[in-house]
Coordinates of C-alpha atoms in Angstrom, one line a residue:
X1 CA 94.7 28.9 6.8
X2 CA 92.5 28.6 3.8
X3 CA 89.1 27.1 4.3
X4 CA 90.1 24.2 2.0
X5 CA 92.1 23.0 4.4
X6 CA 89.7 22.7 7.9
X7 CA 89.1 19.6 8.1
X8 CA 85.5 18.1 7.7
X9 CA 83.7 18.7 11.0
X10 CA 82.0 15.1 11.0
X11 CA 85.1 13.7 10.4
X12 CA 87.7 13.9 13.6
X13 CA 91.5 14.3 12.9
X14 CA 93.5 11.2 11.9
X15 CA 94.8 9.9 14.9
X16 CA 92.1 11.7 17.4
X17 CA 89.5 10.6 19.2
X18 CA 85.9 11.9 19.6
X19 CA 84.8 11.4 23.3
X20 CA 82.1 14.1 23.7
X21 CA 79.8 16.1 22.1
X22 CA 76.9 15.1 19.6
X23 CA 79.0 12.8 16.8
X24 CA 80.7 11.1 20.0
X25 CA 76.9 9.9 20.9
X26 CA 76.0 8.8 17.8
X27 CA 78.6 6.4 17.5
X28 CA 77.6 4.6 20.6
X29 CA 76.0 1.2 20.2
X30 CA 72.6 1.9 22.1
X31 CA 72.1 5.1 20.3
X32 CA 72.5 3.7 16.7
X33 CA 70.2 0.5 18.0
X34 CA 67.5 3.4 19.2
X35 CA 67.8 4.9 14.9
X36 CA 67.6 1.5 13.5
X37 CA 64.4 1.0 15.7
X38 CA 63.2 4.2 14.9
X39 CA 63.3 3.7 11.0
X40 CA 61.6 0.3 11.4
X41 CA 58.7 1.9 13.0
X42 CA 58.5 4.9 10.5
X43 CA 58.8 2.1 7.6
X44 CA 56.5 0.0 9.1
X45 CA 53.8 3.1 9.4
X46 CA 54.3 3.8 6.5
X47 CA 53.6 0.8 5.0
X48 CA 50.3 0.2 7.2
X49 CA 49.2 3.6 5.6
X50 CA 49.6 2.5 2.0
X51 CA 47.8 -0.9 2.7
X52 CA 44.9 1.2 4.7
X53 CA 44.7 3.4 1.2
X54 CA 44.5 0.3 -0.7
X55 CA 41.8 -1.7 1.4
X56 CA 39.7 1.6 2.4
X57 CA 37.2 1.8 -0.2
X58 CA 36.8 -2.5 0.6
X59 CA 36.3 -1.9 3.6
X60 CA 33.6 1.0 3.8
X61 CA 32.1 -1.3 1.3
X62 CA 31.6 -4.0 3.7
X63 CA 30.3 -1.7 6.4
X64 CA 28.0 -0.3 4.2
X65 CA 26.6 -4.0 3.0
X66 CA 26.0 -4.5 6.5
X67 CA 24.6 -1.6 7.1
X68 CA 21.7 -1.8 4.1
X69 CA 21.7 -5.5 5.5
X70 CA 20.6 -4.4 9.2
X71 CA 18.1 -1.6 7.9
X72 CA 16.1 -4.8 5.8
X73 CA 16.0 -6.6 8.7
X74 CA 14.5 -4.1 10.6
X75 CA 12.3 -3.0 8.4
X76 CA 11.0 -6.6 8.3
X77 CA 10.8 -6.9 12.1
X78 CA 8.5 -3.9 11.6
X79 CA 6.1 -5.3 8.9
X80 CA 5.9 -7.8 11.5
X81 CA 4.4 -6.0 13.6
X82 CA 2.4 -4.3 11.0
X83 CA 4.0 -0.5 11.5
X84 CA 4.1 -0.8 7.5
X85 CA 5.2 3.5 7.6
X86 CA 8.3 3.1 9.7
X87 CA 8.9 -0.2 7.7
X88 CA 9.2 1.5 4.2
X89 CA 11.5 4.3 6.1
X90 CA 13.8 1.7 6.7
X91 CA 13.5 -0.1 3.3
X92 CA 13.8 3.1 1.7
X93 CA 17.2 3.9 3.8
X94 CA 18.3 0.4 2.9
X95 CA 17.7 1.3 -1.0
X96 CA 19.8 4.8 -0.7
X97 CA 22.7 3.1 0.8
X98 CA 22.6 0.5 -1.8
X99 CA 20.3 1.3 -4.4
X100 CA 21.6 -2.3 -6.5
X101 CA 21.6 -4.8 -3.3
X102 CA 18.5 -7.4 -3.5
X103 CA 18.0 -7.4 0.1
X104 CA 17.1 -3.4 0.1
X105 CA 15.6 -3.9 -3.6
X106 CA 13.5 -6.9 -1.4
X107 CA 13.0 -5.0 1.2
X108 CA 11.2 -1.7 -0.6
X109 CA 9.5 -4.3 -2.8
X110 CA 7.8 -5.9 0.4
X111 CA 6.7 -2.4 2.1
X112 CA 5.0 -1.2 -1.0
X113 CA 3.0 -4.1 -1.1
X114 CA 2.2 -3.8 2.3
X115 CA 0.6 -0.1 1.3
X116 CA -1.2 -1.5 -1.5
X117 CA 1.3 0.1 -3.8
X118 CA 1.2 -2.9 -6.4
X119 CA 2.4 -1.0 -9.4
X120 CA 5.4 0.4 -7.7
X121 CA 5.8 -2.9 -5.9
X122 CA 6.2 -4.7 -9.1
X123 CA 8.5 -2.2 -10.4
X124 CA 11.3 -3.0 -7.5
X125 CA 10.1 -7.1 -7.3
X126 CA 11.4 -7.1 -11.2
X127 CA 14.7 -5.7 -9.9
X128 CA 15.0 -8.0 -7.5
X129 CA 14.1 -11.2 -10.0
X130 CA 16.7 -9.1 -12.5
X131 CA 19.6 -10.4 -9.5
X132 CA 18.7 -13.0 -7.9
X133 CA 15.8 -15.1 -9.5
X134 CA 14.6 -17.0 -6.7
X135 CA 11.2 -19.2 -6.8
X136 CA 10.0 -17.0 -3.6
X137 CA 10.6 -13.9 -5.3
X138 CA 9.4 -14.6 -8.5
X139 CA 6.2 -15.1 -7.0
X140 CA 6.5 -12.5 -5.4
X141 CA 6.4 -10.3 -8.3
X142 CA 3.5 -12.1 -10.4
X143 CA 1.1 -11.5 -7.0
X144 CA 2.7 -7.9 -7.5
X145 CA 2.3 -7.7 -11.3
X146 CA -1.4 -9.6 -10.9
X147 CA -2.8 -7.0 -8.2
X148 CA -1.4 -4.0 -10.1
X149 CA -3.3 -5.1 -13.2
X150 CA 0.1 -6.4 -15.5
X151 CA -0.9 -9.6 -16.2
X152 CA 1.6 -10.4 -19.0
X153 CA 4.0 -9.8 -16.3
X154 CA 2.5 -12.2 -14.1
X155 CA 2.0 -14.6 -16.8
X156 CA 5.7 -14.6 -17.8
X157 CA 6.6 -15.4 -14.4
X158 CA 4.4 -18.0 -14.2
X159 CA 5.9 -20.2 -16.8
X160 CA 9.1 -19.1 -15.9
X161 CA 8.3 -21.2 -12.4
X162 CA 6.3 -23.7 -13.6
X163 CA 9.2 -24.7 -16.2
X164 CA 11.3 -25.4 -12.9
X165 CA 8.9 -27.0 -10.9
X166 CA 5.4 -28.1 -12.5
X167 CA 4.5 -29.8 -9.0
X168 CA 4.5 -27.1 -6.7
X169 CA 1.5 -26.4 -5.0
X170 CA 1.8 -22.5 -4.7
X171 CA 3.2 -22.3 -8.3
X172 CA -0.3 -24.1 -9.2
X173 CA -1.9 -21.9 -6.8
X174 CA -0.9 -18.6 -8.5
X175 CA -1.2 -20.1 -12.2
X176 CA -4.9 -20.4 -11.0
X177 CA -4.8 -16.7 -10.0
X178 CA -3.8 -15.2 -13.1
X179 CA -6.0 -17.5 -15.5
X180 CA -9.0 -16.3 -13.3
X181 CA -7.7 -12.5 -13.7
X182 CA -7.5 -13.5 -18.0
X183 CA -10.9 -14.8 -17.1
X184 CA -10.6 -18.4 -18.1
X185 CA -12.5 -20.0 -15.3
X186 CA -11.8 -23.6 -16.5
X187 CA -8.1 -23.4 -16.7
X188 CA -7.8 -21.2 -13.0
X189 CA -10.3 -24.8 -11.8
X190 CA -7.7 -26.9 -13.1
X191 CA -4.9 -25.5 -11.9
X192 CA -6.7 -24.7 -8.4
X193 CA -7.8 -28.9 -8.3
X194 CA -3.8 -29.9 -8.9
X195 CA -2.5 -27.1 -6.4
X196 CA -5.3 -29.0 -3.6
X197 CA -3.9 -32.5 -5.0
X198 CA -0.7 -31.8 -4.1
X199 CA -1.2 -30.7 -1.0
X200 CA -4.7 -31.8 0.8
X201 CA -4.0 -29.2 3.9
X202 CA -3.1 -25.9 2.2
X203 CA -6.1 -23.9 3.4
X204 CA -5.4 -20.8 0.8
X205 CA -5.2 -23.3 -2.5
X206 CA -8.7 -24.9 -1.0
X207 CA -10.3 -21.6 -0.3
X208 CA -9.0 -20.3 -3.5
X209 CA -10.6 -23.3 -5.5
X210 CA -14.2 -23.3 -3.8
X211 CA -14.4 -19.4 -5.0
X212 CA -13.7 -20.4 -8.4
X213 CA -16.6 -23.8 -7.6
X214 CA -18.8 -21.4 -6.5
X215 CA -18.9 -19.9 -10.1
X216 CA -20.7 -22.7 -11.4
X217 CA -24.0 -24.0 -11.2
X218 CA -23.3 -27.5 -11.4
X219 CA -19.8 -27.2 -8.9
X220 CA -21.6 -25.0 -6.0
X221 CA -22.6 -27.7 -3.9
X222 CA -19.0 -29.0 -4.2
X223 CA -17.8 -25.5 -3.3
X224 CA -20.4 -24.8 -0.5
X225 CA -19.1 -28.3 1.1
X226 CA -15.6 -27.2 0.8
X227 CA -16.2 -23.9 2.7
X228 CA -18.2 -25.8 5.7
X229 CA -14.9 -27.9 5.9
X230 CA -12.8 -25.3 5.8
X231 CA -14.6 -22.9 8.2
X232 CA -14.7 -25.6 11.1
X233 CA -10.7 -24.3 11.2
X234 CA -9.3 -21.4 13.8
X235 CA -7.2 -19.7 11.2
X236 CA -7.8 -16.6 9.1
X237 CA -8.6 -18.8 6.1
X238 CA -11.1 -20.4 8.3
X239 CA -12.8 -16.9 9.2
X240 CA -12.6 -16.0 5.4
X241 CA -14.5 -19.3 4.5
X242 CA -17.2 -18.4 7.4
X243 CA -17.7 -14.9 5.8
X244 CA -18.0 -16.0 2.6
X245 CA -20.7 -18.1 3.8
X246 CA -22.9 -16.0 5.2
X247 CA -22.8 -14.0 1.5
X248 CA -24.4 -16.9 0.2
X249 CA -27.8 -16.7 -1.4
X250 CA -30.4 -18.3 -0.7
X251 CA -28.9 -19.7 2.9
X252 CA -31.3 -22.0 4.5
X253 CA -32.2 -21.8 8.6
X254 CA -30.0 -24.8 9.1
X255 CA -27.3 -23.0 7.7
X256 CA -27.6 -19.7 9.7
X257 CA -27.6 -22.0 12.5
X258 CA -24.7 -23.8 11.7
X259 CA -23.0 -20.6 10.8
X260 CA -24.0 -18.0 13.4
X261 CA -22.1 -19.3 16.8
X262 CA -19.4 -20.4 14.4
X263 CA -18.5 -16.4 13.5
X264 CA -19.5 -15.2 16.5
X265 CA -17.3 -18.2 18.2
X266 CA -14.4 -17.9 16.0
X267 CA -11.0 -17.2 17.6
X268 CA -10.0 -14.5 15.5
X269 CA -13.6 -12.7 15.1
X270 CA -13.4 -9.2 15.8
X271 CA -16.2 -6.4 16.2
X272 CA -17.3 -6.3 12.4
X273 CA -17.6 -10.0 12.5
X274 CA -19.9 -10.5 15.8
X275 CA -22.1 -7.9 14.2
X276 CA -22.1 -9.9 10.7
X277 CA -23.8 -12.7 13.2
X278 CA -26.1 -10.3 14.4
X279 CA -26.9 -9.5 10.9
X280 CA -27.5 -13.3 9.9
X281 CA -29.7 -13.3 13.6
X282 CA -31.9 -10.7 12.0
X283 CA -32.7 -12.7 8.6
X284 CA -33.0 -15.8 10.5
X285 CA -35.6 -14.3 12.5
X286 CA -37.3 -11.1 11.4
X287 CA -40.2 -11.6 13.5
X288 CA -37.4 -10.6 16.9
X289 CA -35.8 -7.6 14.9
X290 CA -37.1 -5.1 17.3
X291 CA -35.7 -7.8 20.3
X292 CA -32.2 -8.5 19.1
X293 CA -32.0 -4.5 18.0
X294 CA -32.8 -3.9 21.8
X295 CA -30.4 -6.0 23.4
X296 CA -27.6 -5.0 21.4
X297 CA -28.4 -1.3 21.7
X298 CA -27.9 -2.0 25.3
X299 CA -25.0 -4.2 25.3
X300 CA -23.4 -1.6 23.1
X301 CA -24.2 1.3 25.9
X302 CA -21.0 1.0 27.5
X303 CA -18.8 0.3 24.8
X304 CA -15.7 2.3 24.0
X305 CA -15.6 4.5 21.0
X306 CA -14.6 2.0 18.7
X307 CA -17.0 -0.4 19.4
X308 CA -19.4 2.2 19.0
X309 CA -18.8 3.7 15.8
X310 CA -18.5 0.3 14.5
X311 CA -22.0 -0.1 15.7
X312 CA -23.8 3.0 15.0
X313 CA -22.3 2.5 11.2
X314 CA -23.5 -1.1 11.2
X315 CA -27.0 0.3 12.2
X316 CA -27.3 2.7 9.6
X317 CA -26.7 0.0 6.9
X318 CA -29.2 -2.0 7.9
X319 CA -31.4 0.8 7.6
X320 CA -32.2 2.1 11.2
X321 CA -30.9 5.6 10.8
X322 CA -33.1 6.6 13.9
X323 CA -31.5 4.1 16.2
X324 CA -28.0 5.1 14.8
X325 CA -28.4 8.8 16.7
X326 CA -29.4 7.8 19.1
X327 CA -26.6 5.6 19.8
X328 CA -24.4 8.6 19.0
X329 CA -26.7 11.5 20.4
X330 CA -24.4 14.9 19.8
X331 CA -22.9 15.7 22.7
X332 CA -20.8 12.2 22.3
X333 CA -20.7 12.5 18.6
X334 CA -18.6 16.6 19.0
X335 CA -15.9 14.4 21.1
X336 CA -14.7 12.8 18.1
X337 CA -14.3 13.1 14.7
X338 CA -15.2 9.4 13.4
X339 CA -18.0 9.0 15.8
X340 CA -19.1 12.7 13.9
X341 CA -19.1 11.3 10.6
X342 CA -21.0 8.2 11.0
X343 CA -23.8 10.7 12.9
X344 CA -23.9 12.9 10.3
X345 CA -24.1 10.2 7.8
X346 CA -27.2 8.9 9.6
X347 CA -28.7 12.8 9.8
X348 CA -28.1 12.6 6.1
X349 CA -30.1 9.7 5.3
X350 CA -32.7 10.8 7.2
X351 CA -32.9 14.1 4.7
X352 CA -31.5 16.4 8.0
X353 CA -29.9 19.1 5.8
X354 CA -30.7 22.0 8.4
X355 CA -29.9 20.1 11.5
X356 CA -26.5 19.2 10.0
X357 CA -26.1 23.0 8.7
X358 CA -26.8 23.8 12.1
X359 CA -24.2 21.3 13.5
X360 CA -21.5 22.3 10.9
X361 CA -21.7 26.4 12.2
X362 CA -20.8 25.0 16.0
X363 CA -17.0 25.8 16.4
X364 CA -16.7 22.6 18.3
X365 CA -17.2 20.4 15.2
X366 CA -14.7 18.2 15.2
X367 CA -13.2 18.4 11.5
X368 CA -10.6 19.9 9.5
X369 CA -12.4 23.2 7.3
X370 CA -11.8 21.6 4.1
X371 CA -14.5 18.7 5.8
X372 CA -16.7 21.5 7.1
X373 CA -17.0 23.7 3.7
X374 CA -17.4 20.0 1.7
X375 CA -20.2 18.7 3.7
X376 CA -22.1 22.6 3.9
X377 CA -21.9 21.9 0.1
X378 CA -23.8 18.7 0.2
X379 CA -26.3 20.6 2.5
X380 CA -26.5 23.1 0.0
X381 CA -27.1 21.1 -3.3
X382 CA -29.7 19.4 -1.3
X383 CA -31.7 22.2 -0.3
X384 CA -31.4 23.6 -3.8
X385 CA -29.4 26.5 -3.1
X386 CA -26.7 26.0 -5.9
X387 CA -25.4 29.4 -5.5
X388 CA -24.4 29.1 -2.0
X389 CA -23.2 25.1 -2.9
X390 CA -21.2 26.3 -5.4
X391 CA -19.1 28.9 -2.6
X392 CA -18.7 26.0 -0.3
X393 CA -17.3 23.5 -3.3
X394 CA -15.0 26.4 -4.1
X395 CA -14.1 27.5 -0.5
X396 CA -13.3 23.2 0.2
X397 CA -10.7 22.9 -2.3
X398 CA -9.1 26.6 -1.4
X399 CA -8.7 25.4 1.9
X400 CA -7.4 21.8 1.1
X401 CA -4.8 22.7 -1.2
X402 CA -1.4 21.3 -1.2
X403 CA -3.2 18.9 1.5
X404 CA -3.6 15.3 -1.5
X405 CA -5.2 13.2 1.4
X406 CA -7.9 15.6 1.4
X407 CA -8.2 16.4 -2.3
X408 CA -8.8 12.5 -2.6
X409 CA -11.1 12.8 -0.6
X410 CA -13.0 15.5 -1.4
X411 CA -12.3 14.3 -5.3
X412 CA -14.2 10.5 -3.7
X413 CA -17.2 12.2 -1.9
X414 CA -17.7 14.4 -4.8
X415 CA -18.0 11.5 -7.1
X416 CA -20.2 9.9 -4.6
X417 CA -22.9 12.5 -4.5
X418 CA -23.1 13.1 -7.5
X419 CA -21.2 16.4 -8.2
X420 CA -18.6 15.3 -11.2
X421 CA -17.5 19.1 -12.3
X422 CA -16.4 19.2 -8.3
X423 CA -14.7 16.0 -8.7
X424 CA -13.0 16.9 -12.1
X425 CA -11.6 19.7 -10.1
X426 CA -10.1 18.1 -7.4
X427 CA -8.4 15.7 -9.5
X428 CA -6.8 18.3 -11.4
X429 CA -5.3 19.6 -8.4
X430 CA -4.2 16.3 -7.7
X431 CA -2.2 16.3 -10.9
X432 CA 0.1 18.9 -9.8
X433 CA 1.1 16.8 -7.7
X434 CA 3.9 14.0 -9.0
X435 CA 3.1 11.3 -6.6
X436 CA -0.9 11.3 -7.5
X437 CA -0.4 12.9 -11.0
X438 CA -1.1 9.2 -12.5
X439 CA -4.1 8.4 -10.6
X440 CA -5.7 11.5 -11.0
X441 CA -5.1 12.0 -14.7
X442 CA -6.9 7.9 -14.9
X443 CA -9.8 9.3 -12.9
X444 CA -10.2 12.1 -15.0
X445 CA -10.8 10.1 -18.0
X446 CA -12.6 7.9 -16.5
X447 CA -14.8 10.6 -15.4
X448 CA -15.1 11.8 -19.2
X449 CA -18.0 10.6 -21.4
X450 CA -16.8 8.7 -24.7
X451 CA -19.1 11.1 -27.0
X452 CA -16.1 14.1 -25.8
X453 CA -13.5 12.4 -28.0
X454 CA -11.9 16.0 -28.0
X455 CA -11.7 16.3 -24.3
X456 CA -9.9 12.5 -24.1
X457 CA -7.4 13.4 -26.7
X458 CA -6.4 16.3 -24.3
X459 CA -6.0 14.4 -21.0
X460 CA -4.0 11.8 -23.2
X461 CA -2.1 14.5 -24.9
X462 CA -1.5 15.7 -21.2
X463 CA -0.2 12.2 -19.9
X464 CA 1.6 11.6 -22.8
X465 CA 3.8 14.6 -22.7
X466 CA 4.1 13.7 -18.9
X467 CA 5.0 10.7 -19.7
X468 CA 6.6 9.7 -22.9
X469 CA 8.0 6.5 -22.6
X470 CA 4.9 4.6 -22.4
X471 CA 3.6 3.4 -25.5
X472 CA 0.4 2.5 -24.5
X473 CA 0.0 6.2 -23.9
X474 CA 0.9 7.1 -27.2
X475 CA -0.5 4.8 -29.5
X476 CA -4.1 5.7 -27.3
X477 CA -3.5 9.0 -28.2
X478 CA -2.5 8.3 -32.0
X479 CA -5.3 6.2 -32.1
X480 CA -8.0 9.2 -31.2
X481 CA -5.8 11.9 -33.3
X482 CA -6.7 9.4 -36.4
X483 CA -10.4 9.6 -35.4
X484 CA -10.4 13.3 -35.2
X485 CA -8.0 13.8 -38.0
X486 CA -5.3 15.1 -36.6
X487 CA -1.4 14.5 -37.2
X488 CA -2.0 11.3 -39.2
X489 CA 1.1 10.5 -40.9
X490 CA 2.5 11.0 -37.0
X491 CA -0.2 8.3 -36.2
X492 CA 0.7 6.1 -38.9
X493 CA 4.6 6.3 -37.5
X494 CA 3.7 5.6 -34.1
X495 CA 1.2 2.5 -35.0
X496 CA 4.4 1.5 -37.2
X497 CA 7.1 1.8 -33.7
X498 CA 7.5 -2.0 -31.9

């Protein structure tokens, strides 16, 4: 039999019957109900999988919005309680995940400002304005703008919120702010007069308003009665008011009266204002100096380091070096470094170079090296021994390199005792380093005399090759390349660029 003529084995013989075996089974009624639920479930998988496909990327998307969302709040919550570090941590994970959402643009915005970084606090409140343009955050970034020094920034905001509302208190409040910092006193007293008009009770807009009294002769009585009103309160404002107060020239007795149990009283006064009343005790009666000097040395006995230092510093300012040491004798001054440093401060006004050499050689000093080789410096230049002050300058910024906290300060101290080449060289450490490049490169000219035209074309040259999209930089630069004739049909381009 050829093979042609088998019969197809799926197919049974005409007139047979298939009773066993795998194509009998199929034919039965529950097996082909079992297939047809079998391919509804592979369709229907299938068809989840090519909607999960299309709605993935929508999805992740939403997690990660709520993710950025969560880290702002938190980092919020954590402003709150004024851990401003672990704050910009979260802001700055907020900003990663989204880097174009306003709430993580908001949320950077608000921990830079809460470390003083106004520039760069400005720079991500614009962003925010860029996207959602509210009145709060347009503020927001004009007190930005104003403290980092852009005050055509803060201007422009200005009128961009007092062309929406012209009767709000705070927009009247920071109008006043950046026509003092343009230095029109009358228009920043206008503006502070309507922002106190419109609302009697804001404490900030009537603090802010008797400063700007103050500044004239024939509006300080106005302003002095203003702060007496405002310093019977128990807020912050209140204390501010009180401080300013006791700054006040020519304060009579009544006044120190008046004002004395009020700071000292004051619900929020801390250490540095109960000793700003003991101050004000001490011009109110110099004859008891030695008496009130006494009886706070003894009070202060059994304070805790804090309290202390804040004491022994306080004494050195008002001149009592003497008393300051021994508040801090040494063996209590070697168990800490801050309550070191405000002994040796008082050793150094008293001319103690030796005893603070002597001091500085113990290995129980309690400072980093760069500190120790930095202060045997100031020894040093003091006892005339530039040679060996020169090996301690040198031997302080060895040992602080890499370390910017300490090059600032060493770059500060230097300034402050009169040692500029010292300082010139910690700051130009400081510009290898991108995050206090700028700052350093500004102190360095300012540390520059304007008769060394050549050495400020340099640092310009410097910062304008660091960075060339500012064109302030540049026309500064083209501007001293003219005077030392240099380039000038380059200087005549730039001053021609928008």
């Amino acid at each position: 039999m050829s093979e042609s003529n088998l019969p197809d084995r799926g197919t049974p013989r005409k007139g047979s019957q298939k009773t066993s075996g795998v194509s009998g089974l199929a034919d039965l009624p529950e097996v082909a109900a079992v297939k047809r639920r079998r391919k509804r479930i592979l369709w229907t998988f299938a068809a989840l999988l090519l909607i999960g496909g299309i709605s993935a990327k929508p999805g992740f998307a939403a997690v990660k919005r709520w993710r950025c969302g969560k880290l702002a709040e938190e980092s919020a919550e954590l402003l709150d309680r004024r851990d401003v570090e672990q704050a910009f941590s979260k802001a700055r994970a907020a900003h990663q995940l989204l880097p174009e959402e306003p709430r993580a643009l908001r949320a950077v915005a608000k921990a830079l400002a809460a470390r003083d970084d106004w520039g760069n606090a400005a720079a991500f409140w614009a962003e925010v304005v860029k996207r959602e343009p509210s009145p709060e955050d347009r503020r927001a970034y004009a007190e930005a703008a104003l403290r980092s020094g852009a005050l055509d920034k803060a201007a422009e905001q200005v009128e961009s919120l007092m062309s929406s509302d012209a009767e709000s208190t705070d927009n009247h409040l920071l109008a006043a702010k950046v026509y003092s910092a343009h230095g029109d006193l009358a228009l920043a007293l206008k503006s502070a007069r309507r922002a106190v008009e419109l609302d009697p009770n804001h404490e900030v807009a009537g603090f802010l308003l008797s400063q700007f009294l103050l500044q004239k002769p024939e509006t300080r009585i106005e302003g002095l009665e203003r702060l007496w009103k405002l310093g019977e309160g128990k807020s912050a404002t209140a204390l501010q008011a009180l401080l300013t107060l006791s700054a006040a020239p020519n304060l009579e007795k009544a006044g120190l009266d008046r004002l004395i149990p009020a700071l000292r009283g004051h619900p929020l006064a801390e250490e540095t204002h109960r000793l700003k009343a003991l101050e004000l005790e001490l011009i109110r009666s110099p004859e008891n100096r030695k008496a009130f000097l006494d009886a706070a040395q003894e009070r202060y006995a059994a304070a805790e380091p804090e309290r202390l230092r804040l004491f022994a510093a306080w004494l050195s300012l008002q001149g009592e070096h003497e008393r300051a040491l021994r508040v801090l004798p040494g063996d209590q001054a070697f168990t800490r470094k801050d309550l070191f440093l405000v002994r040796v401060d008082a050793m150094a006004a008293l001319g103690q170079w030796n005893e603070i050499l002597h001091d500085l050689k113990k290995d129980r000093a309690p400072l980093e090296q760069p500190l120790v080789h930095l202060f045997q410096a100031r020894c040093w230049k003091e006892l005339k021994d530039e040679e060996r002050a020169a090996m301690a300058w040198r031997s302080a910024l060895d040992s602080a390199r890499g370390d910017v906290n300490m090059l600032r300060y060493i770059a500060g101290y230097a300034e402050k005792v009169g040692a500029p080449e010292q300082a010139e060289r910690a700051y130009r450490a400081l510009t290898q380093n991108s995050k206090t490049a700028r700052f350093a490169f500004e102190a360095l000219l300012r540390l520059t005399p304007p008769s060394e035209t050549h050495r400020l074309r340099d640092l310009l040259a410097e910062m304008a090759q660091r960075w060339p999209k500012e064109i302030a930089l540049t026309n500064d630069l083209a501007y001293l390349n003219t005077l030392l004739n240099v380039g000038v049909a380059e200087n005549r381009a730039t001053a021609r660029r928008p």
